[in-house]
């Protein structure tokens, strides 16, 4: 075995051991000391998976222009110097993620279109991190009878279809605004828009309307919200399990999750939550790119 290969394996083993120690640390009522920092970047889904109620349409992020913009974003986020990167990827597929990342890191695989890869893998390789952390639920089905949280059927049953339609129209208007920002601007501008405090508040407000799809004890909208909040609490719990003392944890997730993940992190006292906007400031790089 060559000395260079042996050194690489020992470094990787050391990182893996450190990661395992963070996961295996006995639970404590107190946060780690020093308290870990948490930077949550809410993103649009760059690969257009169509998982949301209303989906925006991103153009091809592999196009040269978009690749330059993603490099600018990666440059900005790298200033945070994360020690761990968590992404919206099923926990049960961590081994698959590890294989894909190792292949990319070794030059045997190209990046796919998702933000998990375009931002997560790109940054992990640049920062010589041994792995990315999959923190999404492996099974997105709720732990209850699906009919209990079916707010669409509930709205029809309760005669509240017009209210649900109005909710959808408002979401479509919001998505249309995002489409316009991305179509006319850069990926950096779009991510700053997503992570602007007022946009985050506006996005979060929309969820509360689901609780109003109800009549007496028939509350399908609130039942669905229980599932949504529970899903994000489980993601938050996974983040606490990967964060050790003094860690700087970068989270790249769908923008709809960002307000709740930040809320849970702040209110729990487990993390010091970091403002994302300074780490999404690509304006100087964008101006220089235009000048050339």
C-alpha atoms as a printed R data frame, in Angstrom:
    type eleno elety resid chain resno       x      y       z
1   ATOM     1    CA   UNK     A     1   0.000  0.000   0.000
2   ATOM     2    CA   UNK     A     2   1.447  3.385  -0.993
3   ATOM     3    CA   UNK     A     3   2.196  5.940   1.716
4   ATOM     4    CA   UNK     A     4  -0.156  8.503   0.150
5   ATOM     5    CA   UNK     A     5  -3.055  6.024   0.051
6   ATOM     6    CA   UNK     A     6  -2.360  4.927   3.623
7   ATOM     7    CA   UNK     A     7  -2.323  8.550   4.819
8   ATOM     8    CA   UNK     A     8  -5.589  9.257   3.037
9   ATOM     9    CA   UNK     A     9  -7.216  6.210   4.642
10  ATOM    10    CA   UNK     A    10  -5.998  7.179   8.111
11  ATOM    11    CA   UNK     A    11  -7.329 10.720   7.756
12  ATOM    12    CA   UNK     A    12 -10.688  9.404   6.532
13  ATOM    13    CA   UNK     A    13 -10.801  6.926   9.426
14  ATOM    14    CA   UNK     A    14 -10.076  9.712  11.887
15  ATOM    15    CA   UNK     A    15 -12.895 11.843  10.502
16  ATOM    16    CA   UNK     A    16 -15.282  8.891  10.502
17  ATOM    17    CA   UNK     A    17 -14.392  8.117  14.120
18  ATOM    18    CA   UNK     A    18 -15.053 11.739  15.090
19  ATOM    19    CA   UNK     A    19 -18.404 11.632  13.315
20  ATOM    20    CA   UNK     A    20 -19.319  8.422  15.102
21  ATOM    21    CA   UNK     A    21 -18.357  9.939  18.464
22  ATOM    22    CA   UNK     A    22 -20.790 12.818  17.913
23  ATOM    23    CA   UNK     A    23 -23.595 10.350  17.116
24  ATOM    24    CA   UNK     A    24 -22.740  8.040  20.043
25  ATOM    25    CA   UNK     A    25 -22.314 10.670  22.776
26  ATOM    26    CA   UNK     A    26 -24.699  9.957  25.680
27  ATOM    27    CA   UNK     A    27 -27.661 12.325  25.841
28  ATOM    28    CA   UNK     A    28 -27.337 15.338  28.139
29  ATOM    29    CA   UNK     A    29 -29.843 18.001  29.160
30  ATOM    30    CA   UNK     A    30 -27.204 20.634  28.435
31  ATOM    31    CA   UNK     A    31 -26.001 21.602  24.950
32  ATOM    32    CA   UNK     A    32 -22.422 20.810  23.991
33  ATOM    33    CA   UNK     A    33 -19.821 23.280  25.157
34  ATOM    34    CA   UNK     A    34 -18.773 25.249  23.217
35  ATOM    35    CA   UNK     A    35 -22.284 25.415  21.778
36  ATOM    36    CA   UNK     A    36 -22.413 24.335  18.102
37  ATOM    37    CA   UNK     A    37 -23.343 26.899  15.470
38  ATOM    38    CA   UNK     A    38 -26.114 26.235  12.956
39  ATOM    39    CA   UNK     A    39 -26.422 27.864   9.534
40  ATOM    40    CA   UNK     A    40 -29.637 26.918   7.719
41  ATOM    41    CA   UNK     A    41 -29.754 27.714   3.991
42  ATOM    42    CA   UNK     A    42 -33.278 27.415   2.599
43  ATOM    43    CA   UNK     A    43 -33.093 26.512  -1.096
44  ATOM    44    CA   UNK     A    44 -35.345 25.874  -4.059
45  ATOM    45    CA   UNK     A    45 -35.142 22.333  -5.415
46  ATOM    46    CA   UNK     A    46 -32.629 22.694  -8.220
47  ATOM    47    CA   UNK     A    47 -33.515 19.369  -9.826
48  ATOM    48    CA   UNK     A    48 -37.280 20.068 -10.050
49  ATOM    49    CA   UNK     A    49 -38.422 16.923  -8.196
50  ATOM    50    CA   UNK     A    50 -42.053 18.081  -8.020
51  ATOM    51    CA   UNK     A    51 -42.457 17.143  -4.346
52  ATOM    52    CA   UNK     A    52 -44.258 20.288  -3.192
53  ATOM    53    CA   UNK     A    53 -47.935 21.275  -3.366
54  ATOM    54    CA   UNK     A    54 -47.039 23.953  -5.921
55  ATOM    55    CA   UNK     A    55 -43.647 23.664  -7.604
56  ATOM    56    CA   UNK     A    56 -41.418 26.285  -9.142
57  ATOM    57    CA   UNK     A    57 -39.582 25.503 -12.373
58  ATOM    58    CA   UNK     A    58 -35.829 25.941 -12.210
59  ATOM    59    CA   UNK     A    59 -33.845 26.070 -15.416
60  ATOM    60    CA   UNK     A    60 -30.852 23.806 -15.974
61  ATOM    61    CA   UNK     A    61 -28.352 24.417 -13.185
62  ATOM    62    CA   UNK     A    62 -25.713 22.545 -15.190
63  ATOM    63    CA   UNK     A    63 -25.673 25.327 -17.790
64  ATOM    64    CA   UNK     A    64 -22.374 27.281 -17.737
65  ATOM    65    CA   UNK     A    65 -24.006 30.490 -16.475
66  ATOM    66    CA   UNK     A    66 -25.701 28.718 -13.574
67  ATOM    67    CA   UNK     A    67 -22.521 26.813 -12.720
68  ATOM    68    CA   UNK     A    68 -20.655 30.118 -12.388
69  ATOM    69    CA   UNK     A    69 -23.406 31.408 -10.111
70  ATOM    70    CA   UNK     A    70 -23.328 28.269  -7.973
71  ATOM    71    CA   UNK     A    71 -19.557 28.631  -7.600
72  ATOM    72    CA   UNK     A    72 -20.144 32.189  -6.386
73  ATOM    73    CA   UNK     A    73 -22.662 30.936  -3.831
74  ATOM    74    CA   UNK     A    74 -20.293 28.171  -2.727
75  ATOM    75    CA   UNK     A    75 -17.505 30.731  -2.291
76  ATOM    76    CA   UNK     A    76 -19.768 32.812  -0.055
77  ATOM    77    CA   UNK     A    77 -21.052 29.922   2.064
78  ATOM    78    CA   UNK     A    78 -17.538 28.490   2.465
79  ATOM    79    CA   UNK     A    79 -16.672 31.536   4.576
80  ATOM    80    CA   UNK     A    80 -18.755 29.935   7.346
81  ATOM    81    CA   UNK     A    81 -16.158 27.126   7.441
82  ATOM    82    CA   UNK     A    82 -18.623 24.343   8.274
83  ATOM    83    CA   UNK     A    83 -17.323 21.257  10.024
84  ATOM    84    CA   UNK     A    84 -20.465 19.293   9.118
85  ATOM    85    CA   UNK     A    85 -22.951 19.566   6.258
86  ATOM    86    CA   UNK     A    86 -26.483 18.157   6.563
87  ATOM    87    CA   UNK     A    87 -28.772 17.719   3.569
88  ATOM    88    CA   UNK     A    88 -32.338 16.700   2.678
89  ATOM    89    CA   UNK     A    89 -31.469 13.084   1.998
90  ATOM    90    CA   UNK     A    90 -33.035  9.951   3.577
91  ATOM    91    CA   UNK     A    91 -31.165  8.744   6.645
92  ATOM    92    CA   UNK     A    92 -31.642  5.156   5.578
93  ATOM    93    CA   UNK     A    93 -29.566  5.863   2.470
94  ATOM    94    CA   UNK     A    94 -26.506  7.262   4.269
95  ATOM    95    CA   UNK     A    95 -24.305  4.484   2.857
96  ATOM    96    CA   UNK     A    96 -25.468  5.326  -0.676
97  ATOM    97    CA   UNK     A    97 -24.732  9.005  -0.054
98  ATOM    98    CA   UNK     A    98 -21.278  8.119   1.271
99  ATOM    99    CA   UNK     A    99 -20.527  6.098  -1.883
100 ATOM   100    CA   UNK     A   100 -21.695  8.870  -4.210
101 ATOM   101    CA   UNK     A   101 -19.725 11.508  -2.338
102 ATOM   102    CA   UNK     A   102 -16.568  9.374  -2.291
103 ATOM   103    CA   UNK     A   103 -16.879  8.820  -6.048
104 ATOM   104    CA   UNK     A   104 -17.307 12.562  -6.644
105 ATOM   105    CA   UNK     A   105 -14.438 13.439  -4.326
106 ATOM   106    CA   UNK     A   106 -12.209 10.977  -6.193
107 ATOM   107    CA   UNK     A   107 -13.131 12.394  -9.604
108 ATOM   108    CA   UNK     A   108 -15.158  9.336 -10.625
109 ATOM   109    CA   UNK     A   109 -18.580 10.980 -10.618
110 ATOM   110    CA   UNK     A   110 -20.073 14.266 -11.793
111 ATOM   111    CA   UNK     A   111 -22.436 16.327  -9.672
112 ATOM   112    CA   UNK     A   112 -26.151 15.886 -10.267
113 ATOM   113    CA   UNK     A   113 -28.612 18.760 -10.409
114 ATOM   114    CA   UNK     A   114 -29.958 18.710  -6.841
115 ATOM   115    CA   UNK     A   115 -28.949 21.312  -4.272
116 ATOM   116    CA   UNK     A   116 -27.717 18.379  -2.141
117 ATOM   117    CA   UNK     A   117 -24.981 17.855  -4.700
118 ATOM   118    CA   UNK     A   118 -24.529 21.252  -6.346
119 ATOM   119    CA   UNK     A   119 -24.044 22.964  -2.985
120 ATOM   120    CA   UNK     A   120 -23.633 20.184  -0.414
121 ATOM   121    CA   UNK     A   121 -21.182 17.883  -2.173
122 ATOM   122    CA   UNK     A   122 -19.355 20.772  -3.829
123 ATOM   123    CA   UNK     A   123 -18.721 22.438  -0.475
124 ATOM   124    CA   UNK     A   124 -17.876 19.212   1.342
125 ATOM   125    CA   UNK     A   125 -15.163 18.384  -1.187
126 ATOM   126    CA   UNK     A   126 -13.813 21.923  -1.178
127 ATOM   127    CA   UNK     A   127 -13.578 21.869   2.623
128 ATOM   128    CA   UNK     A   128 -12.147 18.317   2.735
129 ATOM   129    CA   UNK     A   129 -15.025 17.013   4.846
130 ATOM   130    CA   UNK     A   130 -15.217 13.215   5.098
131 ATOM   131    CA   UNK     A   131 -18.972 12.951   4.544
132 ATOM   132    CA   UNK     A   132 -22.321 14.671   4.277
133 ATOM   133    CA   UNK     A   133 -25.027 13.866   6.801
134 ATOM   134    CA   UNK     A   134 -28.406 12.563   5.637
135 ATOM   135    CA   UNK     A   135 -30.980 13.922   8.114
136 ATOM   136    CA   UNK     A   136 -34.291 13.491   6.269
137 ATOM   137    CA   UNK     A   137 -36.838 10.861   7.306
138 ATOM   138    CA   UNK     A   138 -36.410  7.612   5.426
139 ATOM   139    CA   UNK     A   139 -40.185  7.200   5.253
140 ATOM   140    CA   UNK     A   140 -42.202 10.368   4.631
141 ATOM   141    CA   UNK     A   141 -45.518  8.643   5.220
142 ATOM   142    CA   UNK     A   142 -47.168  9.836   8.453
143 ATOM   143    CA   UNK     A   143 -47.454  7.418  11.402
144 ATOM   144    CA   UNK     A   144 -51.266  7.608  11.215
145 ATOM   145    CA   UNK     A   145 -54.094  6.676   8.873
146 ATOM   146    CA   UNK     A   146 -53.465  8.843   5.802
147 ATOM   147    CA   UNK     A   147 -57.139  9.809   5.627
148 ATOM   148    CA   UNK     A   148 -56.799 11.619   8.970
149 ATOM   149    CA   UNK     A   149 -54.451 14.203   7.439
150 ATOM   150    CA   UNK     A   150 -56.037 14.407   3.980
151 ATOM   151    CA   UNK     A   151 -56.934 18.094   4.039
152 ATOM   152    CA   UNK     A   152 -58.018 18.063   0.382
153 ATOM   153    CA   UNK     A   153 -60.684 15.436   1.044
154 ATOM   154    CA   UNK     A   154 -61.477 17.239   4.286
155 ATOM   155    CA   UNK     A   155 -62.019 20.569   2.538
156 ATOM   156    CA   UNK     A   156 -64.412 18.871   0.125
157 ATOM   157    CA   UNK     A   157 -66.218 17.070   2.940
158 ATOM   158    CA   UNK     A   158 -66.568 20.277   4.960
159 ATOM   159    CA   UNK     A   159 -67.570 22.503   2.057
160 ATOM   160    CA   UNK     A   160 -64.334 24.509   2.302
161 ATOM   161    CA   UNK     A   161 -62.971 23.857  -1.172
162 ATOM   162    CA   UNK     A   162 -63.087 27.550  -2.089
163 ATOM   163    CA   UNK     A   163 -60.891 28.378   0.910
164 ATOM   164    CA   UNK     A   164 -58.352 25.716  -0.074
165 ATOM   165    CA   UNK     A   165 -58.393 26.986  -3.674
166 ATOM   166    CA   UNK     A   166 -57.685 30.515  -2.424
167 ATOM   167    CA   UNK     A   167 -54.768 29.165  -0.389
168 ATOM   168    CA   UNK     A   168 -53.380 27.484  -3.499
169 ATOM   169    CA   UNK     A   169 -53.675 30.671  -5.526
170 ATOM   170    CA   UNK     A   170 -51.685 32.567  -2.917
171 ATOM   171    CA   UNK     A   171 -48.995 29.887  -2.976
172 ATOM   172    CA   UNK     A   172 -48.925 30.045  -6.782
173 ATOM   173    CA   UNK     A   173 -48.407 33.810  -6.603
174 ATOM   174    CA   UNK     A   174 -45.526 33.260  -4.180
175 ATOM   175    CA   UNK     A   175 -43.964 30.644  -6.450
176 ATOM   176    CA   UNK     A   176 -44.452 32.963  -9.428
177 ATOM   177    CA   UNK     A   177 -42.465 35.647  -7.617
178 ATOM   178    CA   UNK     A   178 -39.679 33.136  -7.003
179 ATOM   179    CA   UNK     A   179 -39.715 32.083 -10.652
180 ATOM   180    CA   UNK     A   180 -39.348 35.721 -11.675
181 ATOM   181    CA   UNK     A   181 -36.398 36.279  -9.339
182 ATOM   182    CA   UNK     A   182 -34.598 33.224 -10.693
183 ATOM   183    CA   UNK     A   183 -35.524 33.843 -14.329
184 ATOM   184    CA   UNK     A   184 -34.306 37.446 -14.279
185 ATOM   185    CA   UNK     A   185 -31.525 37.132 -11.723
186 ATOM   186    CA   UNK     A   186 -28.887 34.828 -10.344
187 ATOM   187    CA   UNK     A   187 -28.977 31.811  -8.077
188 ATOM   188    CA   UNK     A   188 -27.371 33.949  -5.397
189 ATOM   189    CA   UNK     A   189 -30.187 36.481  -5.691
190 ATOM   190    CA   UNK     A   190 -32.792 33.709  -5.514
191 ATOM   191    CA   UNK     A   191 -31.247 32.228  -2.373
192 ATOM   192    CA   UNK     A   192 -31.048 35.649  -0.722
193 ATOM   193    CA   UNK     A   193 -34.743 36.127  -1.560
194 ATOM   194    CA   UNK     A   194 -35.654 32.738  -0.045
195 ATOM   195    CA   UNK     A   195 -33.707 33.472   3.142
196 ATOM   196    CA   UNK     A   196 -34.856 37.059   3.609
197 ATOM   197    CA   UNK     A   197 -36.578 37.319   7.033
198 ATOM   198    CA   UNK     A   198 -39.788 38.795   5.616
199 ATOM   199    CA   UNK     A   199 -40.058 36.115   2.949
200 ATOM   200    CA   UNK     A   200 -39.507 33.441   5.601
201 ATOM   201    CA   UNK     A   201 -42.263 34.934   7.748
202 ATOM   202    CA   UNK     A   202 -44.618 35.141   4.762
203 ATOM   203    CA   UNK     A   203 -43.897 31.534   3.855
204 ATOM   204    CA   UNK     A   204 -44.519 30.369   7.403
205 ATOM   205    CA   UNK     A   205 -47.794 32.309   7.702
206 ATOM   206    CA   UNK     A   206 -49.287 30.304   4.872
207 ATOM   207    CA   UNK     A   207 -49.043 27.067   6.835
208 ATOM   208    CA   UNK     A   208 -51.357 28.318   9.570
209 ATOM   209    CA   UNK     A   209 -54.246 28.501   7.119
210 ATOM   210    CA   UNK     A   210 -54.301 24.700   7.023
211 ATOM   211    CA   UNK     A   211 -55.442 24.686  10.656
212 ATOM   212    CA   UNK     A   212 -58.590 26.535   9.575
213 ATOM   213    CA   UNK     A   213 -59.762 23.633   7.403
214 ATOM   214    CA   UNK     A   214 -61.945 22.231  10.154
215 ATOM   215    CA   UNK     A   215 -65.377 21.951  11.682
216 ATOM   216    CA   UNK     A   216 -65.633 21.068  15.345
217 ATOM   217    CA   UNK     A   217 -63.439 18.065  16.075
218 ATOM   218    CA   UNK     A   218 -63.038 17.292  12.370
219 ATOM   219    CA   UNK     A   219 -59.625 18.945  11.851
220 ATOM   220    CA   UNK     A   220 -57.835 17.461   8.811
221 ATOM   221    CA   UNK     A   221 -55.779 20.613   8.203
222 ATOM   222    CA   UNK     A   222 -54.423 20.754  11.756
223 ATOM   223    CA   UNK     A   223 -53.782 17.018  11.611
224 ATOM   224    CA   UNK     A   224 -51.625 17.560   8.534
225 ATOM   225    CA   UNK     A   225 -49.795 20.389  10.320
226 ATOM   226    CA   UNK     A   226 -49.018 18.013  13.182
227 ATOM   227    CA   UNK     A   227 -47.304 15.753  10.662
228 ATOM   228    CA   UNK     A   228 -45.430 18.701   9.085
229 ATOM   229    CA   UNK     A   229 -44.197 19.998  12.442
230 ATOM   230    CA   UNK     A   230 -43.349 16.463  13.540
231 ATOM   231    CA   UNK     A   231 -41.297 15.881  10.409
232 ATOM   232    CA   UNK     A   232 -39.271 19.017  11.082
233 ATOM   233    CA   UNK     A   233 -38.832 18.132  14.760
234 ATOM   234    CA   UNK     A   234 -37.372 14.799  13.674
235 ATOM   235    CA   UNK     A   235 -34.972 16.609  11.330
236 ATOM   236    CA   UNK     A   236 -33.994 18.921  14.195
237 ATOM   237    CA   UNK     A   237 -33.406 15.908  16.437
238 ATOM   238    CA   UNK     A   238 -31.109 14.413  13.806
239 ATOM   239    CA   UNK     A   239 -29.151 17.677  13.676
240 ATOM   240    CA   UNK     A   240 -28.564 17.583  17.428
241 ATOM   241    CA   UNK     A   241 -27.172 14.074  17.095
242 ATOM   242    CA   UNK     A   242 -24.520 15.019  14.552
243 ATOM   243    CA   UNK     A   243 -23.423 18.250  16.265
244 ATOM   244    CA   UNK     A   244 -20.570 18.039  18.735
245 ATOM   245    CA   UNK     A   245 -18.906 20.744  20.844
246 ATOM   246    CA   UNK     A   246 -17.870 23.720  18.732
247 ATOM   247    CA   UNK     A   247 -19.162 22.240  15.474
248 ATOM   248    CA   UNK     A   248 -20.243 24.577  12.700
249 ATOM   249    CA   UNK     A   249 -23.184 22.813  11.073
250 ATOM   250    CA   UNK     A   250 -24.379 23.858   7.622
251 ATOM   251    CA   UNK     A   251 -27.895 22.712   6.718
252 ATOM   252    CA   UNK     A   252 -29.012 22.838   3.059
253 ATOM   253    CA   UNK     A   253 -32.739 22.157   2.870
254 ATOM   254    CA   UNK     A   254 -35.921 23.017   1.040
255 ATOM   255    CA   UNK     A   255 -36.851 26.599   1.932
256 ATOM   256    CA   UNK     A   256 -40.171 25.601   3.498
257 ATOM   257    CA   UNK     A   257 -38.278 23.837   6.286
258 ATOM   258    CA   UNK     A   258 -35.967 26.745   7.119
259 ATOM   259    CA   UNK     A   259 -38.250 28.757   9.461
260 ATOM   260    CA   UNK     A   260 -39.098 25.752  11.631
261 ATOM   261    CA   UNK     A   261 -35.551 24.396  11.793
262 ATOM   262    CA   UNK     A   262 -34.294 27.813  12.881
263 ATOM   263    CA   UNK     A   263 -37.149 28.200  15.363
264 ATOM   264    CA   UNK     A   264 -36.471 24.830  16.975
265 ATOM   265    CA   UNK     A   265 -32.725 25.481  17.082
266 ATOM   266    CA   UNK     A   266 -33.162 28.901  18.692
267 ATOM   267    CA   UNK     A   267 -35.863 27.975  21.190
268 ATOM   268    CA   UNK     A   268 -34.146 24.757  22.251
269 ATOM   269    CA   UNK     A   269 -30.963 26.603  23.143
270 ATOM   270    CA   UNK     A   270 -28.996 23.744  21.612
271 ATOM   271    CA   UNK     A   271 -27.424 25.803  18.826
272 ATOM   272    CA   UNK     A   272 -26.226 29.312  18.193
273 ATOM   273    CA   UNK     A   273 -28.217 30.098  15.041
274 ATOM   274    CA   UNK     A   274 -26.327 32.049  12.381
275 ATOM   275    CA   UNK     A   275 -27.879 34.629  10.028
276 ATOM   276    CA   UNK     A   276 -27.630 33.153   6.504
277 ATOM   277    CA   UNK     A   277 -27.662 36.410   4.536
278 ATOM   278    CA   UNK     A   278 -23.993 37.374   5.075
279 ATOM   279    CA   UNK     A   279 -23.049 33.927   3.743
280 ATOM   280    CA   UNK     A   280 -25.211 34.365   0.650
281 ATOM   281    CA   UNK     A   281 -23.793 37.750  -0.334
282 ATOM   282    CA   UNK     A   282 -22.510 37.164  -3.855
283 ATOM   283    CA   UNK     A   283 -23.089 40.706  -5.103
284 ATOM   284    CA   UNK     A   284 -19.424 41.626  -5.568
285 ATOM   285    CA   UNK     A   285 -18.762 38.414  -7.501
286 ATOM   286    CA   UNK     A   286 -21.884 38.962  -9.608
287 ATOM   287    CA   UNK     A   287 -20.818 42.512 -10.422
288 ATOM   288    CA   UNK     A   288 -17.323 41.360 -11.364
289 ATOM   289    CA   UNK     A   289 -18.786 38.640 -13.590
290 ATOM   290    CA   UNK     A   290 -20.944 41.183 -15.422
291 ATOM   291    CA   UNK     A   291 -17.963 43.510 -15.829
292 ATOM   292    CA   UNK     A   292 -16.054 40.761 -17.600
